[in-house]
Short mmCIF file of C-alpha atoms in Angstrom, two decimals:
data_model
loop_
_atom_site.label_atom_id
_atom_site.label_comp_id
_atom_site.label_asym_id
_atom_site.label_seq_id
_atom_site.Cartn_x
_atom_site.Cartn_y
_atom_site.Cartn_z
CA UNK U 463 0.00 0.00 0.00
CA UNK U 464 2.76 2.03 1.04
CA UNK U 465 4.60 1.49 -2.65
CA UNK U 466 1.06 2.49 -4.41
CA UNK U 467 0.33 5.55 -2.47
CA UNK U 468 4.06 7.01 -3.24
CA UNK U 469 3.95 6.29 -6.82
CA UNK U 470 0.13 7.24 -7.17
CA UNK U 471 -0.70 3.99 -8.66
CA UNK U 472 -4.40 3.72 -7.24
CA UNK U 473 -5.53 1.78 -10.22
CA UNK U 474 -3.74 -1.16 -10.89
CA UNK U 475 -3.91 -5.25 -11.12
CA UNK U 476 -2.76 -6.89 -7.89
CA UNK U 477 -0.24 -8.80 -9.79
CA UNK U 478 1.60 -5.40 -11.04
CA UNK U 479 1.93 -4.04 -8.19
CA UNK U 480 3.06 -7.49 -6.40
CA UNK U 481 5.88 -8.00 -8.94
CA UNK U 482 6.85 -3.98 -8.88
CA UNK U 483 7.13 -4.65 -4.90
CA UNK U 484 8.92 -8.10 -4.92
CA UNK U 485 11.67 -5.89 -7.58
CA UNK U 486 11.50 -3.14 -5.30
CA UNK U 487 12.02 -5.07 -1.96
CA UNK U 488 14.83 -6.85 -3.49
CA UNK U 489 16.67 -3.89 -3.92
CA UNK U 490 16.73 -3.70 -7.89
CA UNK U 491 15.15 -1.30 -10.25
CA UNK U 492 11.23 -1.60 -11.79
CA UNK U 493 10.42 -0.12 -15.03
CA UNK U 494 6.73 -0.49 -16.12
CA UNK U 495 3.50 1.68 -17.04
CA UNK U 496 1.09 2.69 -14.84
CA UNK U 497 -2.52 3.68 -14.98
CA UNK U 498 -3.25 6.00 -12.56
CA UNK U 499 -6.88 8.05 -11.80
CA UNK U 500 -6.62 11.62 -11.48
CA UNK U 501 -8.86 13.81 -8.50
CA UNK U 502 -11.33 14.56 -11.10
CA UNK U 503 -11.74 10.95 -12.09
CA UNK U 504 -10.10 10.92 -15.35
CA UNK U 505 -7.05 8.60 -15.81
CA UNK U 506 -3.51 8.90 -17.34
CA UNK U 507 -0.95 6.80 -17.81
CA UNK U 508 3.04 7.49 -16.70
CA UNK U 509 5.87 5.64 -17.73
CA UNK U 510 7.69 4.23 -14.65
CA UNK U 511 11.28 3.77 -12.97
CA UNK U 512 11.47 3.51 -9.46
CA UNK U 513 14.96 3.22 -8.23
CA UNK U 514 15.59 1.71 -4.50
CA UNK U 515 18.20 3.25 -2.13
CA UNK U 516 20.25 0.66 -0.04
CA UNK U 517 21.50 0.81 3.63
CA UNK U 518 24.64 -0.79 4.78
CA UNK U 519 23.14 -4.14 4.86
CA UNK U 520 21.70 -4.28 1.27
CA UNK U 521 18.08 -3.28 2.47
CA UNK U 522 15.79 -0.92 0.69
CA UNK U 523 15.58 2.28 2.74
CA UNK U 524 14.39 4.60 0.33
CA UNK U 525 12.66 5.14 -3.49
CA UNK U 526 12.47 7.53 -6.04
CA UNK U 527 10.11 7.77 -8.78
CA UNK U 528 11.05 8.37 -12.45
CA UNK U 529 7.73 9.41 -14.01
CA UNK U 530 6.57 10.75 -17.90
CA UNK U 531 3.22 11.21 -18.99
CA UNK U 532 2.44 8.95 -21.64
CA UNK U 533 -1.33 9.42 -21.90
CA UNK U 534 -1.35 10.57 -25.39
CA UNK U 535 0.60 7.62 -26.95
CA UNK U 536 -1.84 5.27 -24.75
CA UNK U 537 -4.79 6.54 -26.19
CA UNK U 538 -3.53 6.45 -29.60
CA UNK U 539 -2.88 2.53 -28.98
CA UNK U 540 -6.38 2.01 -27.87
CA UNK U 541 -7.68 4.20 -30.77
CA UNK U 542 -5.57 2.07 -33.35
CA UNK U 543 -6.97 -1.22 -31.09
CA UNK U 544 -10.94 -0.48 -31.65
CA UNK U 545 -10.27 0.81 -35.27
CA UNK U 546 -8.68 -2.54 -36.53
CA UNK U 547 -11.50 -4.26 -33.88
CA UNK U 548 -14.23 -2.43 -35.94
CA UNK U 549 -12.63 -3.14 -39.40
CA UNK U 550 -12.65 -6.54 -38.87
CA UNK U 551 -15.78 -6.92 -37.98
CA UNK U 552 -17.46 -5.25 -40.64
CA UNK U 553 -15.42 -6.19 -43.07
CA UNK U 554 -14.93 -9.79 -42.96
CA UNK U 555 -13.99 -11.45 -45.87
CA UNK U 556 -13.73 -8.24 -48.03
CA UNK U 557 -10.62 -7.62 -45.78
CA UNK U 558 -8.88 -10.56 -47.19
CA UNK U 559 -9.42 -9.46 -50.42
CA UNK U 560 -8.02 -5.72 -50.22
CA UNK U 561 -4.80 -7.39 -48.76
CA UNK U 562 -5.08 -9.23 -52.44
CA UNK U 563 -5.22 -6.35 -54.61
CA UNK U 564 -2.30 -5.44 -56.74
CA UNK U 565 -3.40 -1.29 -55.85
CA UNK U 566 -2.93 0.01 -53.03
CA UNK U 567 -6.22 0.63 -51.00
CA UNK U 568 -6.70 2.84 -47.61
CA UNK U 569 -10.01 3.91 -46.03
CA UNK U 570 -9.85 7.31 -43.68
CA UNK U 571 -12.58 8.31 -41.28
CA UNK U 572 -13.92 12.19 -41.46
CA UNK U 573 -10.16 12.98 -39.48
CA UNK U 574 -7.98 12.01 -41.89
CA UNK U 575 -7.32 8.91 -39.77
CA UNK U 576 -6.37 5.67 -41.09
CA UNK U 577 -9.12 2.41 -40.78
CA UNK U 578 -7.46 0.05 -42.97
CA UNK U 579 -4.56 -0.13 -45.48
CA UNK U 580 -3.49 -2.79 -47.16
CA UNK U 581 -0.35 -5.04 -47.77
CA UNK U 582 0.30 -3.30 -51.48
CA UNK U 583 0.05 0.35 -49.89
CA UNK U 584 2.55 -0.78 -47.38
CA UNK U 585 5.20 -1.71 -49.62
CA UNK U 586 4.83 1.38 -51.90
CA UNK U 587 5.38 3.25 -48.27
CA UNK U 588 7.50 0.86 -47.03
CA UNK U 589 5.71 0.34 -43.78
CA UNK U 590 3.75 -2.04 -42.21
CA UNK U 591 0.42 -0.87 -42.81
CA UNK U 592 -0.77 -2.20 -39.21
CA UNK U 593 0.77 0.56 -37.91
CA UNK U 594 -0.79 3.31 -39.92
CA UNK U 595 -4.20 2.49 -38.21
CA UNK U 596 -5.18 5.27 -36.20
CA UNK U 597 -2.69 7.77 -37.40
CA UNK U 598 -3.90 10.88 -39.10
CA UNK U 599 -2.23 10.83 -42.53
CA UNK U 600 -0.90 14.17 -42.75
CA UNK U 601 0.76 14.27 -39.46
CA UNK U 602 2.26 10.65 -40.68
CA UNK U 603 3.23 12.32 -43.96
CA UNK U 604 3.36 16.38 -43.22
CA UNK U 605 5.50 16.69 -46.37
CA UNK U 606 2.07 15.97 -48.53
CA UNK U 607 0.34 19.09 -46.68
CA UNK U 608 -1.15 21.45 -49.77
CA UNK U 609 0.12 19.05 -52.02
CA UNK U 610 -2.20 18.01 -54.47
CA UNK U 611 -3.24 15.23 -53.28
CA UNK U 612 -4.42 17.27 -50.00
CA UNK U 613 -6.44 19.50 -52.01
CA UNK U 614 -7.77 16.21 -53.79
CA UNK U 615 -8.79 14.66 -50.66
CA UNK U 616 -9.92 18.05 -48.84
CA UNK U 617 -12.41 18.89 -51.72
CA UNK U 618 -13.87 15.12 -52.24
CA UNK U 619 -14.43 15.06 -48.16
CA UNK U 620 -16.22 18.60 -48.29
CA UNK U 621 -17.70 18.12 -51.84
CA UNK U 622 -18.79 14.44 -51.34
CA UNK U 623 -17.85 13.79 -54.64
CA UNK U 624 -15.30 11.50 -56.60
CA UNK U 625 -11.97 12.94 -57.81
CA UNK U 626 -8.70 11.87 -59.19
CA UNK U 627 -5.59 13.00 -59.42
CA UNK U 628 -2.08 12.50 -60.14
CA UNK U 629 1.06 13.11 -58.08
CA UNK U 630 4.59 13.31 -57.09
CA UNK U 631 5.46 12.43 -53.76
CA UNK U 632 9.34 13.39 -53.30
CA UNK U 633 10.22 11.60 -49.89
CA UNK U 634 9.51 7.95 -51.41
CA UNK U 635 10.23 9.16 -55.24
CA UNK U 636 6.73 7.92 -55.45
CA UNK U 637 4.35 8.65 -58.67
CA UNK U 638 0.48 7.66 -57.78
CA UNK U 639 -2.73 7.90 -59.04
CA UNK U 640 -5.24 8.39 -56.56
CA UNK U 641 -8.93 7.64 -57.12
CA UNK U 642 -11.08 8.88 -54.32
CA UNK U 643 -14.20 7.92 -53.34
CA UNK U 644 -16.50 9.89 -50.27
CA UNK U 645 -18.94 9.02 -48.18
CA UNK U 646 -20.14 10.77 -44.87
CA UNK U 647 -17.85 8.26 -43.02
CA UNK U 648 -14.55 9.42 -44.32
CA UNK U 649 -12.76 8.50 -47.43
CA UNK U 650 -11.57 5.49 -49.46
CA UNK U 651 -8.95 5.66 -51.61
CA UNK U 652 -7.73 3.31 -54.41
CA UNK U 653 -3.80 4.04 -55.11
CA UNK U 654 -1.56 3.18 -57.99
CA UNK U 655 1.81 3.39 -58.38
CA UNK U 656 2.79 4.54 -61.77
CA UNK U 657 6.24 5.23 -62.65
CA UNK U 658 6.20 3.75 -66.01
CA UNK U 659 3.79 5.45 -67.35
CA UNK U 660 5.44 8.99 -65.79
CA UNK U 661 8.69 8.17 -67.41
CA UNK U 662 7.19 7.61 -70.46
CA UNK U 663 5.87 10.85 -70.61
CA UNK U 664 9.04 12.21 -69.63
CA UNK U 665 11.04 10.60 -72.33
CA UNK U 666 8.26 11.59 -74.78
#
């Protein structure tokens, strides 16, 4: 109790805090993250070191507490979590057969935010697209900002009609075709890479 109180972990399994005070007691350093409730009954989460001071004989005496606020990046996880949850289960076997396509394929929500992207999109980014779920795709890619496939995508969200467009993306040397398709729900995008046909045109 003493341990929780200190470190303001008041909520927390039993068996986290047993195995932070078992490390603890034993006089060696705990690293973990805790969830902890705030006085207005919100939570956060901090990312943990407590470090145990020794007496002469080896006993723990004293601890300090190494804490950062990691509430953002936890949220983002659970975010990412329910999105791919959600996917799944609406999409079913359709899901198997984006991850088939020779295009790349992405669907946003209304914030830009990634709810699917499959295998093909991944290796044009060279990513794994599991961990664009989630992640707003301008603040992933801030180098596309008023590019044109911002405007593209701004104008079919707001317009809530189709448009396509072709672009240069510099950071991956990347030509694509975008076709973009709205609904109230967000966006989804079919991509193709296409720089066969742009150095054609070059050499032409």
């Amino acid at each position: 109790k003493f341990v929780a109180e200190s470190f303001g972990a008041t909520d927390h399994s039993k068996e986290l805090m047993q195995g932070l005070w078992e490390t603890i007691g034993k006089g060696k350093l705990w690293r973990g993250e805790i969830k902890n409730k705030a006085k207005d009954g919100s939570y956060y989460w901090v990312n943990t070191t407590i470090v145990p001071f020794l007496n002469e004989q080896g006993q723990p005496y004293q601890y300090v507490a190494i804490q950062s606020d990691i509430t953002q990046r936890k949220k983002a996880e659970e975010l990412r979590q329910q999105l791919e949850a959600r996917l799944k289960e609406q999409s079913g076997e359709l899901y198997d057969v984006f991850d088939r396509m020779l295009d790349g394929f992405i669907m946003l929500d209304k914030e830009f935010r990634y709810l699917f992207a499959n295998k093909r999109i991944g290796a044009m980014l060279g990513c794994d697209p599991a961990s664009l779920i989630g992640q707003n795709v301008w603040a992933k890619f801030p180098d596309s900002i008023n590019s044109a496939t911002y405007h593209a995508f701004n104008k079919a969200m707001s317009g809530q009609h189709y448009i396509s467009n072709i672009d240069f993306y510099p950071p991956l040397d990347l030509w694509q075709e975008n076709h973009i398709n709205p609904s109230p729900n967000g966006l989804s995008v079919f991509i193709r890479d296409i720089p066969i046909q742009k150095e054609a045109e070059q050499l032409l």
